[in-house]
JSON list of N, CA and C in Angstrom, two decimals:
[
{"chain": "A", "resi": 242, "resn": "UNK", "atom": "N", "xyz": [62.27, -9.74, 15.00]},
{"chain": "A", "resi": 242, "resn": "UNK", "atom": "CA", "xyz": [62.57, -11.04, 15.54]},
{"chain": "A", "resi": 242, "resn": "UNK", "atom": "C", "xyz": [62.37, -11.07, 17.04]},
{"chain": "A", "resi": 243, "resn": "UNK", "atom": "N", "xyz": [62.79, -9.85, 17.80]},
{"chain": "A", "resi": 243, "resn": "UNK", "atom": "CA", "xyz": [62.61, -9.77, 19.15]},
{"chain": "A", "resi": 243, "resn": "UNK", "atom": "C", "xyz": [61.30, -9.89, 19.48]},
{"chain": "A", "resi": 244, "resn": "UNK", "atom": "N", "xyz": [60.22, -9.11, 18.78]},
{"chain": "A", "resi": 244, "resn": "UNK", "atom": "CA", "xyz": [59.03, -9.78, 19.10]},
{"chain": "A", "resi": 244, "resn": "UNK", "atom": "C", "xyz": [57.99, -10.62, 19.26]},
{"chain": "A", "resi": 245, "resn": "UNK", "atom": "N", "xyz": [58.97, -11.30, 18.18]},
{"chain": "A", "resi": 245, "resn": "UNK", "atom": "CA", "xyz": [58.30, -12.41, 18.11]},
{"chain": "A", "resi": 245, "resn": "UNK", "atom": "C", "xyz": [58.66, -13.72, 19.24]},
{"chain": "A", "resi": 246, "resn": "UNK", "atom": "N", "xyz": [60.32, -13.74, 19.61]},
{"chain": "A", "resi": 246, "resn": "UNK", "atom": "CA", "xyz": [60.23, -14.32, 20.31]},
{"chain": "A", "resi": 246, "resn": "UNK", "atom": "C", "xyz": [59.78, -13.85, 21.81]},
{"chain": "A", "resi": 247, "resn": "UNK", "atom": "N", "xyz": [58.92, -12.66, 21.72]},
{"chain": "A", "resi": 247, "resn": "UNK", "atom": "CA", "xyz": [58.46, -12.43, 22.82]},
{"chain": "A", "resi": 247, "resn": "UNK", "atom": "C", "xyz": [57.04, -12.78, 22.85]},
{"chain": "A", "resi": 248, "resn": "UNK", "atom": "N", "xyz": [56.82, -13.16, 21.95]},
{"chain": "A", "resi": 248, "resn": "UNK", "atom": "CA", "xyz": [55.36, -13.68, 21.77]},
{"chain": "A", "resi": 248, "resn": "UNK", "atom": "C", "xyz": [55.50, -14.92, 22.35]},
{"chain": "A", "resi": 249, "resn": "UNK", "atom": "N", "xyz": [56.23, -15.97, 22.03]},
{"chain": "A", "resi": 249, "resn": "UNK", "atom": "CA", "xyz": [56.16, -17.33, 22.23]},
{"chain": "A", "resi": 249, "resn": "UNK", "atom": "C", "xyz": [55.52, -18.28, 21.41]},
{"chain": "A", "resi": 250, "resn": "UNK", "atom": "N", "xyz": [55.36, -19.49, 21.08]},
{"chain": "A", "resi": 250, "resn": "UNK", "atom": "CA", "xyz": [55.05, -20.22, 20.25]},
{"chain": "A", "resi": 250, "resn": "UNK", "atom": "C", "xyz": [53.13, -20.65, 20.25]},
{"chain": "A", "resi": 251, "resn": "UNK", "atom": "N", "xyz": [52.84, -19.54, 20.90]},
{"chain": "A", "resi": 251, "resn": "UNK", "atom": "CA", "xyz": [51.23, -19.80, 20.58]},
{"chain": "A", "resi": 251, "resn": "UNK", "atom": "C", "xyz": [50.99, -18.09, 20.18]},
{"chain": "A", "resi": 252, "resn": "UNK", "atom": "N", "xyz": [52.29, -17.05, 20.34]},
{"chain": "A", "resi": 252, "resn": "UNK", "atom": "CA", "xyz": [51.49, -16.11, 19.92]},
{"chain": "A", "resi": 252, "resn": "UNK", "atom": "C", "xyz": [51.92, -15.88, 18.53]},
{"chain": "A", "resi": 253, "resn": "UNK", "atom": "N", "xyz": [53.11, -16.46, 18.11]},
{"chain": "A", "resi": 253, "resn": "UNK", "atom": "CA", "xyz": [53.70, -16.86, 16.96]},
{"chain": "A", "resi": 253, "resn": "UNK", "atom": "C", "xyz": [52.52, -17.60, 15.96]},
{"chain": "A", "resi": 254, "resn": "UNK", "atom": "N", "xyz": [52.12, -18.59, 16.39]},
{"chain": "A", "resi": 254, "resn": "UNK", "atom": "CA", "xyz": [50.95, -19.55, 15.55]},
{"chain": "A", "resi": 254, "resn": "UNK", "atom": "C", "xyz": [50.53, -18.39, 15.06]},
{"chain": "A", "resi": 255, "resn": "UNK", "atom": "N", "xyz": [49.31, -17.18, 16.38]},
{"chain": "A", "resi": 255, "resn": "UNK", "atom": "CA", "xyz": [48.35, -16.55, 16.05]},
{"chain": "A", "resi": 255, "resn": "UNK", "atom": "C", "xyz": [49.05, -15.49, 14.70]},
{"chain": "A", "resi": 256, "resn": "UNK", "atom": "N", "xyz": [50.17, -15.16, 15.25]},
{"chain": "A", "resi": 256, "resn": "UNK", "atom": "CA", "xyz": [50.46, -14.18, 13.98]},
{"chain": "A", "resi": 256, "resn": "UNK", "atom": "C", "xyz": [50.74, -14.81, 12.79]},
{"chain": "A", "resi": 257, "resn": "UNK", "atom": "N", "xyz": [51.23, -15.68, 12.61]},
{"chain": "A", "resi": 257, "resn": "UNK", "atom": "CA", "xyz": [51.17, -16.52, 11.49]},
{"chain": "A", "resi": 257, "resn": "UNK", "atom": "C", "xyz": [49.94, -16.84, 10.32]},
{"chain": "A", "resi": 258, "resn": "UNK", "atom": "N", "xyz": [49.27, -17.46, 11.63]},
{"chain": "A", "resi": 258, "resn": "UNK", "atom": "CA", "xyz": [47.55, -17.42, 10.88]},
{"chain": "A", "resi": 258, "resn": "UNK", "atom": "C", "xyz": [46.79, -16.46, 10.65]},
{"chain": "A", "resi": 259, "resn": "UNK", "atom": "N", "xyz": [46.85, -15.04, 11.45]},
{"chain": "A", "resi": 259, "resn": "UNK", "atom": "CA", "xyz": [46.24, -13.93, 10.75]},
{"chain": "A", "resi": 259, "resn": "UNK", "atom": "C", "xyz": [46.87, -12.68, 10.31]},
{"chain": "A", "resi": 260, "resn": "UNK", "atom": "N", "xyz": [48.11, -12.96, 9.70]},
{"chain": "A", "resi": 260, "resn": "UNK", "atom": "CA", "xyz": [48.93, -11.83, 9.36]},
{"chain": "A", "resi": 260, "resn": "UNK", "atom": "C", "xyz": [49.47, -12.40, 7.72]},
{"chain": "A", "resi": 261, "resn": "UNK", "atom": "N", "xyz": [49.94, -13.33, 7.67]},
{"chain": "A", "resi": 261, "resn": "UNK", "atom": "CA", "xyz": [50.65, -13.76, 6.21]},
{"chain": "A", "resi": 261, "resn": "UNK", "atom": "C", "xyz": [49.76, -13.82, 5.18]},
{"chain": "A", "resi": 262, "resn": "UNK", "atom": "N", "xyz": [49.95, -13.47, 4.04]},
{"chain": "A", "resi": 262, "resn": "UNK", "atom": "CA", "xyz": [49.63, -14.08, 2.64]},
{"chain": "A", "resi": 262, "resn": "UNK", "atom": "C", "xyz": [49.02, -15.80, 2.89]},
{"chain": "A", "resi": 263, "resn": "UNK", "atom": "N", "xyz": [48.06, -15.81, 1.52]},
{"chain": "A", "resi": 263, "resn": "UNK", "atom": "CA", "xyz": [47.74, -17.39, 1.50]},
{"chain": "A", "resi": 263, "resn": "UNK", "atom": "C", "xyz": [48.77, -17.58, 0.78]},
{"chain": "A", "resi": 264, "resn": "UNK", "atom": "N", "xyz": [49.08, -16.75, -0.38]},
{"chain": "A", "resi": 264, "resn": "UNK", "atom": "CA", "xyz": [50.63, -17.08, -1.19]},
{"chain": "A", "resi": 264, "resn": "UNK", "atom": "C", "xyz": [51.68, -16.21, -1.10]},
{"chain": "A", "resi": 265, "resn": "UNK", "atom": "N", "xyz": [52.60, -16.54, -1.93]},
{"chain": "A", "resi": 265, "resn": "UNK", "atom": "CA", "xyz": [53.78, -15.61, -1.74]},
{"chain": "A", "resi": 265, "resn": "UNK", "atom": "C", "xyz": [54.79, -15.70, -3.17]},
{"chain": "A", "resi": 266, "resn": "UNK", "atom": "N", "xyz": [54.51, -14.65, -4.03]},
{"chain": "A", "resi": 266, "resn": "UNK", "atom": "CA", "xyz": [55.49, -14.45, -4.94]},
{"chain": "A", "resi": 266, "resn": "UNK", "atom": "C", "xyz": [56.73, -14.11, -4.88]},
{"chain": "A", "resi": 267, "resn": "UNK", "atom": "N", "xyz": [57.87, -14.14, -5.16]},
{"chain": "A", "resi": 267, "resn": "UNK", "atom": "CA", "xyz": [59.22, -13.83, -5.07]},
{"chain": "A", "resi": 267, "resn": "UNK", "atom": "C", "xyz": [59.53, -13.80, -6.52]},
{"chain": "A", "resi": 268, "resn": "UNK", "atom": "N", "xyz": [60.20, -12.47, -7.03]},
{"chain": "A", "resi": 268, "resn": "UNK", "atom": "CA", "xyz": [60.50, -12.03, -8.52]},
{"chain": "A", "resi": 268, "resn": "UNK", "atom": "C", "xyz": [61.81, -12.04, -8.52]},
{"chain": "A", "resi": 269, "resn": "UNK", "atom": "N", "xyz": [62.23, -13.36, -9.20]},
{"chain": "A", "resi": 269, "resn": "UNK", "atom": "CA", "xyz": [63.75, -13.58, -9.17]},
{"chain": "A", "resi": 269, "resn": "UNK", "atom": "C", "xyz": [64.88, -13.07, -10.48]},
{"chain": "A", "resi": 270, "resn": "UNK", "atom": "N", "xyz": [64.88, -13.45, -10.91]},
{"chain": "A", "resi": 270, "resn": "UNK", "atom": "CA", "xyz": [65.41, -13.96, -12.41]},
{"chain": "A", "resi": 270, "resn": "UNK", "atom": "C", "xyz": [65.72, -15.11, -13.31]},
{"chain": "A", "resi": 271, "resn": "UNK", "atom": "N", "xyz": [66.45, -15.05, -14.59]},
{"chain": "A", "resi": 271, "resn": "UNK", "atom": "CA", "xyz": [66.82, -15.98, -15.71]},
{"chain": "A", "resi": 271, "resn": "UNK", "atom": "C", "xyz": [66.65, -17.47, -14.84]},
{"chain": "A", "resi": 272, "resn": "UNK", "atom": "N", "xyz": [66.04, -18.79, -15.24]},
{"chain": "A", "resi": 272, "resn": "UNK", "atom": "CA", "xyz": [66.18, -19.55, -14.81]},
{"chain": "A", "resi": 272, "resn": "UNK", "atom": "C", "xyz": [67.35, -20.00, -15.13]},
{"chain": "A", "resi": 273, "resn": "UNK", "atom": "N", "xyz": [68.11, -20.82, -13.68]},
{"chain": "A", "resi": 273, "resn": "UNK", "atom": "CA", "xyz": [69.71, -21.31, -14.01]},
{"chain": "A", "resi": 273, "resn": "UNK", "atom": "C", "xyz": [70.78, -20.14, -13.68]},
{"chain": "A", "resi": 274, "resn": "UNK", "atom": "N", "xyz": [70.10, -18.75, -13.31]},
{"chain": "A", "resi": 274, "resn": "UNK", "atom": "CA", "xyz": [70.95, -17.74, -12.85]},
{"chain": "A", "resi": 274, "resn": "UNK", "atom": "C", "xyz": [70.99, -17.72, -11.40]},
{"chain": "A", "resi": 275, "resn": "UNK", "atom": "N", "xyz": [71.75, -16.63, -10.83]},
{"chain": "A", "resi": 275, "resn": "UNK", "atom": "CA", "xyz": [72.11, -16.24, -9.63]},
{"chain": "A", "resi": 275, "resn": "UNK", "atom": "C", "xyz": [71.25, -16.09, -8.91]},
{"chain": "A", "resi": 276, "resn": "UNK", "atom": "N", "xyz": [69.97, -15.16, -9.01]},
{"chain": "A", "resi": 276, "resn": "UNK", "atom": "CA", "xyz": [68.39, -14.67, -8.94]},
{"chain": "A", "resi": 276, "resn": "UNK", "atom": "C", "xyz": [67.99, -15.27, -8.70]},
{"chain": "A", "resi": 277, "resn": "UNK", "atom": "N", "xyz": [67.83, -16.46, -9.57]},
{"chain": "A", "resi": 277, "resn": "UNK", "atom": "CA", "xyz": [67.07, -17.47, -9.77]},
{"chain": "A", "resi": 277, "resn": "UNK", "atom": "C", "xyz": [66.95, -18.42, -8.27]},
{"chain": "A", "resi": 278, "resn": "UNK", "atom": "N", "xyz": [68.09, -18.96, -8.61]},
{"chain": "A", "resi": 278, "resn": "UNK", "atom": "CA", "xyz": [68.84, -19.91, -7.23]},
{"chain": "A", "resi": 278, "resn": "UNK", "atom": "C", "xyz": [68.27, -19.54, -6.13]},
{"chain": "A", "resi": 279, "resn": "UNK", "atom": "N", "xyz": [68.59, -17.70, -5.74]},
{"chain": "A", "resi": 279, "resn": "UNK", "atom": "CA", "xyz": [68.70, -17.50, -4.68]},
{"chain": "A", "resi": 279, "resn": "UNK", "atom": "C", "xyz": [67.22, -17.41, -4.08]},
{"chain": "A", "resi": 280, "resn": "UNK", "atom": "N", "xyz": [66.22, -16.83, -4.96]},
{"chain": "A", "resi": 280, "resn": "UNK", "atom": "CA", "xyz": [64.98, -16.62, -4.80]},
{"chain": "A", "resi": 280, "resn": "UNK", "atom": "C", "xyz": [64.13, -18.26, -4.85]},
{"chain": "A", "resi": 281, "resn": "UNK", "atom": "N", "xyz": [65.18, -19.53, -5.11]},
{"chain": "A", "resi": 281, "resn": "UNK", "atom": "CA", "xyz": [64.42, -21.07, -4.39]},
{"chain": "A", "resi": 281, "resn": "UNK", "atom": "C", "xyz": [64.78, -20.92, -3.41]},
{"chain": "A", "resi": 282, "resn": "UNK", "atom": "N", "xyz": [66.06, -21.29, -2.88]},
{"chain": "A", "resi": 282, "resn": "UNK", "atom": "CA", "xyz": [66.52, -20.56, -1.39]},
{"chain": "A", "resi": 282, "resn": "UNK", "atom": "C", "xyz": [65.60, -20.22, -0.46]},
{"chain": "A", "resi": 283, "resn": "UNK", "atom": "N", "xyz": [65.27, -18.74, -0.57]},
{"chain": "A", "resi": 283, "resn": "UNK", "atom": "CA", "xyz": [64.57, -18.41, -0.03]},
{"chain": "A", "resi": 283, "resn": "UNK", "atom": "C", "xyz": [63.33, -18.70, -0.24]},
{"chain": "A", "resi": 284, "resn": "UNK", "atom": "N", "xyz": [62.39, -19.04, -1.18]},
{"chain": "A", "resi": 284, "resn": "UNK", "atom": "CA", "xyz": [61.70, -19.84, -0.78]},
{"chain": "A", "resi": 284, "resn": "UNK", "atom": "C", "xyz": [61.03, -21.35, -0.18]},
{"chain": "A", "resi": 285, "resn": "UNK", "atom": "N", "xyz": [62.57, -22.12, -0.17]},
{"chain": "A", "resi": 285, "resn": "UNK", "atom": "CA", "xyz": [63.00, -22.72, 0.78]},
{"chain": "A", "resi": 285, "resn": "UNK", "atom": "C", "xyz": [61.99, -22.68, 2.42]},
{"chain": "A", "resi": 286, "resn": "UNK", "atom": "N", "xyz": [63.19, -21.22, 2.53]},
{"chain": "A", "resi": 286, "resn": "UNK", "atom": "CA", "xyz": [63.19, -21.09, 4.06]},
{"chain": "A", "resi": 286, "resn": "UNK", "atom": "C", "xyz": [62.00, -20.80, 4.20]},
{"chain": "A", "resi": 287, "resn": "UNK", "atom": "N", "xyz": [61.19, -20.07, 3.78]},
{"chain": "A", "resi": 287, "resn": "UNK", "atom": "CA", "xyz": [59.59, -18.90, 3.82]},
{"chain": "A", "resi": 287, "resn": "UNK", "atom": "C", "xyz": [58.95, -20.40, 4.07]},
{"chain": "A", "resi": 288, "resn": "UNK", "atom": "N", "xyz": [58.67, -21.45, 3.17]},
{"chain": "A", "resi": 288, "resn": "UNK", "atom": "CA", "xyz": [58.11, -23.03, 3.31]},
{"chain": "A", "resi": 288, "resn": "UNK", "atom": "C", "xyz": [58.40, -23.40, 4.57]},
{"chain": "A", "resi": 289, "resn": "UNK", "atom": "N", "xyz": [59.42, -23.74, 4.75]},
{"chain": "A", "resi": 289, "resn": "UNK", "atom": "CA", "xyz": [59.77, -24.41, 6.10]},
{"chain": "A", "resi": 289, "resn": "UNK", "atom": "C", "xyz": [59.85, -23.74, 7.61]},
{"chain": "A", "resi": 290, "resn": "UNK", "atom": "N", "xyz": [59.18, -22.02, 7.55]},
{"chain": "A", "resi": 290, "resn": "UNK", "atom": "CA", "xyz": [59.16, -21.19, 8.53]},
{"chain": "A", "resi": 290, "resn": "UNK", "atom": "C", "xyz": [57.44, -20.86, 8.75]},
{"chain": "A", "resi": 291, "resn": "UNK", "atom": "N", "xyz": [57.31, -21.09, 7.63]},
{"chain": "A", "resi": 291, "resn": "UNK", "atom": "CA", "xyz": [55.56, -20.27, 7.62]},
{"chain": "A", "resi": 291, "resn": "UNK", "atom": "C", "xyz": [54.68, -21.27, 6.83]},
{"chain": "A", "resi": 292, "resn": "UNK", "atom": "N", "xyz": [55.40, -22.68, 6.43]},
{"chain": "A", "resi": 292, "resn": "UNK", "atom": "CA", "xyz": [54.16, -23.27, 5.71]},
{"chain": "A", "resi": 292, "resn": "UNK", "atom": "C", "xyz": [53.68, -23.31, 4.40]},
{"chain": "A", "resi": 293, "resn": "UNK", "atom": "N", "xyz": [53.92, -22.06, 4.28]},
{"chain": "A", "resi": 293, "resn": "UNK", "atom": "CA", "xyz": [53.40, -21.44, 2.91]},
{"chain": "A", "resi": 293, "resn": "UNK", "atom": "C", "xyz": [55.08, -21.69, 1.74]},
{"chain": "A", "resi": 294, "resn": "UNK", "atom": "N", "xyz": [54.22, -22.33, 0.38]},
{"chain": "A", "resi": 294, "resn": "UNK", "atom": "CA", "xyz": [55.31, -22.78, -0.47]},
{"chain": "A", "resi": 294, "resn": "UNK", "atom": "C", "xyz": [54.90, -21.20, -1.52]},
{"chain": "A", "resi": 295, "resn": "UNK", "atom": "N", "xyz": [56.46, -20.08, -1.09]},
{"chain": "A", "resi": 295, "resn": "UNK", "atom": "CA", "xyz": [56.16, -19.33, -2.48]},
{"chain": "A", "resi": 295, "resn": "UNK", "atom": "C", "xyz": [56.63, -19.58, -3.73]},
{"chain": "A", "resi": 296, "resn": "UNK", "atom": "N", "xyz": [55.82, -19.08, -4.57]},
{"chain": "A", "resi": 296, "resn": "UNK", "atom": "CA", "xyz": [55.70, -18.79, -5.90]},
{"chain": "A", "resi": 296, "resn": "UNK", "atom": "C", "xyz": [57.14, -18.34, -6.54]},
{"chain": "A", "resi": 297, "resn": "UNK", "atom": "N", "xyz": [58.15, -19.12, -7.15]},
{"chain": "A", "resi": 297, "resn": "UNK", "atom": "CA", "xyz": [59.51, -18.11, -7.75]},
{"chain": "A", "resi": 297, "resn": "UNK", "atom": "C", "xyz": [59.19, -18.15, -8.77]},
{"chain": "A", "resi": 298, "resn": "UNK", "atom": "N", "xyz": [58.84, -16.26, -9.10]},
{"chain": "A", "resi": 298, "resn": "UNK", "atom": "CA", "xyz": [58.79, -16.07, -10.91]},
{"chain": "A", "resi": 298, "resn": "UNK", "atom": "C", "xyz": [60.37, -16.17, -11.67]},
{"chain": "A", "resi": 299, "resn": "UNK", "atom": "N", "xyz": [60.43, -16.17, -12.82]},
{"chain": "A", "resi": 299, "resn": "UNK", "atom": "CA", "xyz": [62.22, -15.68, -13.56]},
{"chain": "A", "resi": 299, "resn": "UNK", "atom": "C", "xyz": [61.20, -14.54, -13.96]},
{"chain": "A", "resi": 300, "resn": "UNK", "atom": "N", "xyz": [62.41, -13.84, -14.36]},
{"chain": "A", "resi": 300, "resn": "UNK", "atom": "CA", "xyz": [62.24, -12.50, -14.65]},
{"chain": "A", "resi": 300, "resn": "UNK", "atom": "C", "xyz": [63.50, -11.82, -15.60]},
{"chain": "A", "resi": 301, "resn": "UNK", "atom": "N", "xyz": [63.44, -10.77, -15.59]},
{"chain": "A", "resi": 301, "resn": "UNK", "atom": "CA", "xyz": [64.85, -10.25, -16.83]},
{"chain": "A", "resi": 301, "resn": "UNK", "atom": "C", "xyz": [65.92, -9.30, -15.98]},
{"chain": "A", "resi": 302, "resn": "UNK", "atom": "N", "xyz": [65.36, -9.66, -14.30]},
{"chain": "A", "resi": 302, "resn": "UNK", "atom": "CA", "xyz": [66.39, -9.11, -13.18]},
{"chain": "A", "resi": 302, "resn": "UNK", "atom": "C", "xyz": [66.05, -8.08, -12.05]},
{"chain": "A", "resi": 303, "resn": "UNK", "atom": "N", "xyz": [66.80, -7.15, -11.80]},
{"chain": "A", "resi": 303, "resn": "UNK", "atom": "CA", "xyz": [66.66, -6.04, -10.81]},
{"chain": "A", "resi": 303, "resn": "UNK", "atom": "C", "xyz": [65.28, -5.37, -11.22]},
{"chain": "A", "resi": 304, "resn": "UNK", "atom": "N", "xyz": [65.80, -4.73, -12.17]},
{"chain": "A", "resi": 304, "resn": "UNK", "atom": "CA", "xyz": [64.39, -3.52, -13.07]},
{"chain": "A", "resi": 304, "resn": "UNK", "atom": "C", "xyz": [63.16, -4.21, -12.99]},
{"chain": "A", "resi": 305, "resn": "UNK", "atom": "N", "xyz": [62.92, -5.01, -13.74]},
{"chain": "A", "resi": 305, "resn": "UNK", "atom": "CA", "xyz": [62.05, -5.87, -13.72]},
{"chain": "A", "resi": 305, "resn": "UNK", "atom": "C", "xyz": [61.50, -5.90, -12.40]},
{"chain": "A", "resi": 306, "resn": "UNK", "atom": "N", "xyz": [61.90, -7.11, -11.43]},
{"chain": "A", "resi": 306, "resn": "UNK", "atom": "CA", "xyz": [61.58, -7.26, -10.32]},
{"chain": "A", "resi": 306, "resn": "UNK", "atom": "C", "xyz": [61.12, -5.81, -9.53]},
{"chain": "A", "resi": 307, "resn": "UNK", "atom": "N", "xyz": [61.84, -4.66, -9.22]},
{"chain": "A", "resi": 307, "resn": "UNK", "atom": "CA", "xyz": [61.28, -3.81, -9.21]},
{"chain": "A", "resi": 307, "resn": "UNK", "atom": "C", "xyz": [59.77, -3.07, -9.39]},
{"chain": "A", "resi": 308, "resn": "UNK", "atom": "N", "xyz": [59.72, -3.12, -10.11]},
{"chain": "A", "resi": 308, "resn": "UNK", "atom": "CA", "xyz": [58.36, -3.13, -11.06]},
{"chain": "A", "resi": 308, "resn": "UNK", "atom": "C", "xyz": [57.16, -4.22, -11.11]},
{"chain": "A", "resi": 309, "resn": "UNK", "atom": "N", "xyz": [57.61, -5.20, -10.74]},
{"chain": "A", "resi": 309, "resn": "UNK", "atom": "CA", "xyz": [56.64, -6.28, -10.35]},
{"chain": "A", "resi": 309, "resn": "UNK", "atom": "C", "xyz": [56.67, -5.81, -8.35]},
{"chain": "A", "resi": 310, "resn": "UNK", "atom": "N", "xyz": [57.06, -5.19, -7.96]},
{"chain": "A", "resi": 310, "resn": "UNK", "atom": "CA", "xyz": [56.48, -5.07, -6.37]},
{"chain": "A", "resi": 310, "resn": "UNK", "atom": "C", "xyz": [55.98, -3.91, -6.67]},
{"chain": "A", "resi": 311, "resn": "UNK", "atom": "N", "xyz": [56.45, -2.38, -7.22]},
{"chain": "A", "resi": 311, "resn": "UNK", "atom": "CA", "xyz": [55.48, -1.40, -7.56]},
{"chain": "A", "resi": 311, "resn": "UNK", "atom": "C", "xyz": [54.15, -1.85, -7.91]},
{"chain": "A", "resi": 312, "resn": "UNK", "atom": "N", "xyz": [54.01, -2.77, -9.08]},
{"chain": "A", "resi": 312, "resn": "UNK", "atom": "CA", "xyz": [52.73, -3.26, -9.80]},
{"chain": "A", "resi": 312, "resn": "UNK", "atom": "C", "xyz": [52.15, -4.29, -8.50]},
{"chain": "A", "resi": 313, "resn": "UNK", "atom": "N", "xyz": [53.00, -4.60, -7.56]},
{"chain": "A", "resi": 313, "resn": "UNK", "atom": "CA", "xyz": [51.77, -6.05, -6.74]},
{"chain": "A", "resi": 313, "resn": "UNK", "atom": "C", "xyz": [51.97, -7.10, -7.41]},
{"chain": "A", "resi": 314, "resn": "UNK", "atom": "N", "xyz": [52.95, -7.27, -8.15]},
{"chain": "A", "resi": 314, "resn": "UNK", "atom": "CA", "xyz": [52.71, -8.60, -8.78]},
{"chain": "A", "resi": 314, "resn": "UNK", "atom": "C", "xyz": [53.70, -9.84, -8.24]},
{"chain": "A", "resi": 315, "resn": "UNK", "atom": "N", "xyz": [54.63, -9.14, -6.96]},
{"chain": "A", "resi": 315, "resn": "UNK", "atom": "CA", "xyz": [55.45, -10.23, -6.33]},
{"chain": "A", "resi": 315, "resn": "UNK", "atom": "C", "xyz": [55.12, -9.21, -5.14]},
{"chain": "A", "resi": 316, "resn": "UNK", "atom": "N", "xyz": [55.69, -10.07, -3.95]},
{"chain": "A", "resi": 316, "resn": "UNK", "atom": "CA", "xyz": [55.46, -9.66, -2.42]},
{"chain": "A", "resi": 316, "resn": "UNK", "atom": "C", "xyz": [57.18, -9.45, -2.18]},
{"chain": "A", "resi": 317, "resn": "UNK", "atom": "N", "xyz": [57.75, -10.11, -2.70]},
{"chain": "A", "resi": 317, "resn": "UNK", "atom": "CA", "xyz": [59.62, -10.12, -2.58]},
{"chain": "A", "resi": 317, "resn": "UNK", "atom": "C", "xyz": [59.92, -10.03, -3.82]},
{"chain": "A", "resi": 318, "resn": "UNK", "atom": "N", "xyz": [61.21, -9.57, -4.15]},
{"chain": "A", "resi": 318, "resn": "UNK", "atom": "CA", "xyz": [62.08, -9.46, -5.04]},
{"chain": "A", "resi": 318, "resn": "UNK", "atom": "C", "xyz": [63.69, -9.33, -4.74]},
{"chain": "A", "resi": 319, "resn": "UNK", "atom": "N", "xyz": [64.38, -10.19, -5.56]},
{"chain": "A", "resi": 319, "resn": "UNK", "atom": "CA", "xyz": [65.58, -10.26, -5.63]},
{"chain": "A", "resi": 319, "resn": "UNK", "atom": "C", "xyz": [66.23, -8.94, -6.65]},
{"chain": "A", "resi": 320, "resn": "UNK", "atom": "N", "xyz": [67.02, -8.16, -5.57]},
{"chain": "A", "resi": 320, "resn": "UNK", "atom": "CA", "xyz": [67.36, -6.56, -6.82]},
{"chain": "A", "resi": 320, "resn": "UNK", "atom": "C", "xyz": [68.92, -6.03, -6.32]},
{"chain": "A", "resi": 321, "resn": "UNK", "atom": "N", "xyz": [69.52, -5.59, -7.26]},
{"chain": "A", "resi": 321, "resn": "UNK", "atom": "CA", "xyz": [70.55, -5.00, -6.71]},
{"chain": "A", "resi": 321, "resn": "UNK", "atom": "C", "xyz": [70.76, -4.01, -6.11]},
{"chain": "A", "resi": 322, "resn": "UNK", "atom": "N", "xyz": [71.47, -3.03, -5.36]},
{"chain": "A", "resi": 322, "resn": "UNK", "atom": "CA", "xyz": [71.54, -1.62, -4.28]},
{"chain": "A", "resi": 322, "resn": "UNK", "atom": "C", "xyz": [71.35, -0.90, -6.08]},
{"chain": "A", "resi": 323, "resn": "UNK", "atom": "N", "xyz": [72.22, -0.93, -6.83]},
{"chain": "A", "resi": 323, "resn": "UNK", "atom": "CA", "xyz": [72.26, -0.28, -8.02]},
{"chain": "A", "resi": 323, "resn": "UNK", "atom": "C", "xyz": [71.03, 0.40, -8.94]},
{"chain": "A", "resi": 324, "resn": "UNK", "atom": "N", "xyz": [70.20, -0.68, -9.06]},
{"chain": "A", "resi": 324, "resn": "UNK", "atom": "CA", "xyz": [69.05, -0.94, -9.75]},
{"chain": "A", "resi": 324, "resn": "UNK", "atom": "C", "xyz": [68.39, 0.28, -9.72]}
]
């Protein structure tokens, strides 16, 4: 965060435009669950910070999600310390 606001709002743009994803998956869980919720949320904020609207998969939870960032198949995941 510090560096960025040491960049300032034109060096911010530049990293924006040549550093991020065109998309952005987030591997949440059960739709109507906890996971779920939290991983609109945050893609919420990711939309309204960077532009970019991500992708919320459901999923069957921690394990799962897990395994979808090993595999590449989400960029974020919602997981427990446990998992």
């Amino acid at each position: 965060l510090l560096f960025v606001w040491m960049l300032g709002p034109t060096g911010w743009n530049y990293f924006k435009e040549n550093s991020l994803p065109d998309s952005i998956v987030i591997a949440s869980g059960a739709p109507g669950g906890m996971y779920f919720e939290t991983g609109g949320e945050l893609s919420n904020k990711l939309k309204d910070r960077t532009g970019i609207h991500p992708n919320v998969i459901p999923t069957g939870g921690s394990l799962e999600n897990l395994t979808k960032l090993e595999d590449r198949k989400a960029h974020l995941a919602i997981v427990q310390q446990s998992a």
